[in-house]
């Protein structure tokens, strides 16, 4: 008799039990390519869709090469004899027409023997229905299903043994699983059905009171309903259980982290100097109501005896840097230091320039002509000379530098602080867990933490992925920000419009303004695969890299200088330039010495040139929604109306054009962030590459499952208030501990 299995049992054991022999031919495909290593992995490898076994599949749009899985009915079947050219012997082909609820498909089966031909005639007789899986091809006006695999349903008292085994397990819907070469959907169906028979003790993650309040079944019932449902109501109820379970475990992890932060001791930063007051008195503009409210929140949290742990999100140009600078000045007033970590040298240099310009003589503490309450603002980058580095590191170690701005170079072991009280991480999704820890570990006691992003984050994303941080949002734009008009330039339909694009550039320059021209590549021989923001995605979330030649900075700079923009002052900026050259070009553009800057997305965040009023994005379909929104935020910052032209050759009514049309349709970054998530998988939007996985979320979707996430957070907070160690729910506690210890947990620390 077969022994019961646990979820931790290797799936090879299940294969051996099922087939009666070791080393099943499916093992490598299932274990290595699908990543199903345990029985638990198998049972949580959920179907991606379901077919109605009692109804013909609705087949509408077809494409050559498409892998199709359908329920169809044999409408015609004809046996034809021919002579095999190689052997000269008689052979047969059975030509059938498969009827669906839509397009019909032809299938041809070849038989070299009459007995096999008879089998095909019987198997695929007119009127029989079955599941067919194959690749679609086109022959003239006819769609064909090439070399399909099929399982036929029983007819007239006759039973197909293969179908009988499958249909015994299935109850109404036919599940379609994510597959790999060498594994069919029915291979997984049979294996799952076998596992459900053998696994006795399934851990119950969701406590019964929670299940009752949230109206979900128990875990075993949910597994049965997801894998072998009789109708779509069972599918929906089973899926709701697993989404609630994942949300509950995730929210418990995050809630325990928030509690752990509150238990840590931190030095209260309550002021004492006059630096912040002097800065506020000199501000040449009035803070927005949102900036004042967030500033008051930060000041109150800096004064507590446990670390501030806050996410500050806001629109491009909403004034996050000023808010962060005021928090840094409060820490300096208390005798501590603040570090601002930026992802690129261009952004670090921009932050250093803007902070020193805002502070004026307050940034010249200890220097002749510096303000009495001033401090020193240091910059640390990888391109510094040895002499610069020694001098700067001494200023930091002695405490002379109250504010330190830097790139990853700040994380080096030899960078030591006298009293690091606040860490500000800009564009935090670009840093990994270990990188943030390397900086916060430089403090004598846990420092306060402020992470910033200019990518607006929907509420449930913040709650799920940044849930161990308290969240502040700046929505109001400061006075003086002009509207930005965004227009899609569809070259496939209107190739002559490109000439008008360069005319508009000349008009902006003639009016005394400056223009960015953004390209997806640096050089023409670069690989065309961009970042995850620069690709389309299929229905499964897989990247589709478009073909064709993409615009490159070097060639565009050369061609425009001698062609459409000849006579204007052009500069080129990209990530491969030496740091000194990047800084020189950026300073020249900021000083108005260049009319047009041809660049990559190195200017995406932080670059602030008030006289830049227009941007041309070439091959704009290669960028994601949030990235395009970030890019166009570089124009219209000086009070002049902005213009953003999105040049594309993408076909109408494609995902790429949908993205561009969405960006052109609104300047509301929070609305666009939802569009971004709807068009792409969460993992791509949230930077899942940091953890090595596409997404840390398995069954949850942060927009679709908003109510579930909110409910799970409520349940998590209530459970931890009553039972912080989850001693009364050991199986749930084990799931929480596993997530805390996993790579997915590291991903949630993100920054």
JSON list of C-alpha atoms in Angstrom, two decimals, residues 119 122-123 128 151-154 158-168 190:
[
{"chain": "A", "resi": 119, "resn": "UNK", "atom": "CA", "xyz": [-7.40, 3.38, -35.06]},
{"chain": "A", "resi": 122, "resn": "UNK", "atom": "CA", "xyz": [-12.17, 5.31, -34.75]},
{"chain": "A", "resi": 123, "resn": "UNK", "atom": "CA", "xyz": [-10.37, 7.71, -32.38]},
{"chain": "A", "resi": 128, "resn": "UNK", "atom": "CA", "xyz": [-16.36, 12.88, -30.93]},
{"chain": "A", "resi": 151, "resn": "UNK", "atom": "CA", "xyz": [-7.39, 13.26, -25.18]},
{"chain": "A", "resi": 152, "resn": "UNK", "atom": "CA", "xyz": [-10.83, 12.21, -26.47]},
{"chain": "A", "resi": 153, "resn": "UNK", "atom": "CA", "xyz": [-13.96, 12.05, -24.35]},
{"chain": "A", "resi": 154, "resn": "UNK", "atom": "CA", "xyz": [-15.97, 8.81, -24.23]},
{"chain": "A", "resi": 158, "resn": "UNK", "atom": "CA", "xyz": [-16.99, 3.45, -25.48]},
{"chain": "A", "resi": 159, "resn": "UNK", "atom": "CA", "xyz": [-14.30, 4.60, -23.08]},
{"chain": "A", "resi": 160, "resn": "UNK", "atom": "CA", "xyz": [-10.83, 5.88, -23.90]},
{"chain": "A", "resi": 161, "resn": "UNK", "atom": "CA", "xyz": [-8.60, 4.57, -21.06]},
{"chain": "A", "resi": 162, "resn": "UNK", "atom": "CA", "xyz": [-6.50, 7.74, -21.09]},
{"chain": "A", "resi": 163, "resn": "UNK", "atom": "CA", "xyz": [-9.61, 9.90, -20.97]},
{"chain": "A", "resi": 164, "resn": "UNK", "atom": "CA", "xyz": [-11.12, 7.74, -18.24]},
{"chain": "A", "resi": 165, "resn": "UNK", "atom": "CA", "xyz": [-8.11, 8.26, -15.96]},
{"chain": "A", "resi": 166, "resn": "UNK", "atom": "CA", "xyz": [-8.20, 12.01, -16.55]},
{"chain": "A", "resi": 167, "resn": "UNK", "atom": "CA", "xyz": [-11.92, 12.51, -16.31]},
{"chain": "A", "resi": 168, "resn": "UNK", "atom": "CA", "xyz": [-12.11, 10.53, -13.07]},
{"chain": "A", "resi": 190, "resn": "UNK", "atom": "CA", "xyz": [-2.63, 13.26, -13.20]}
]
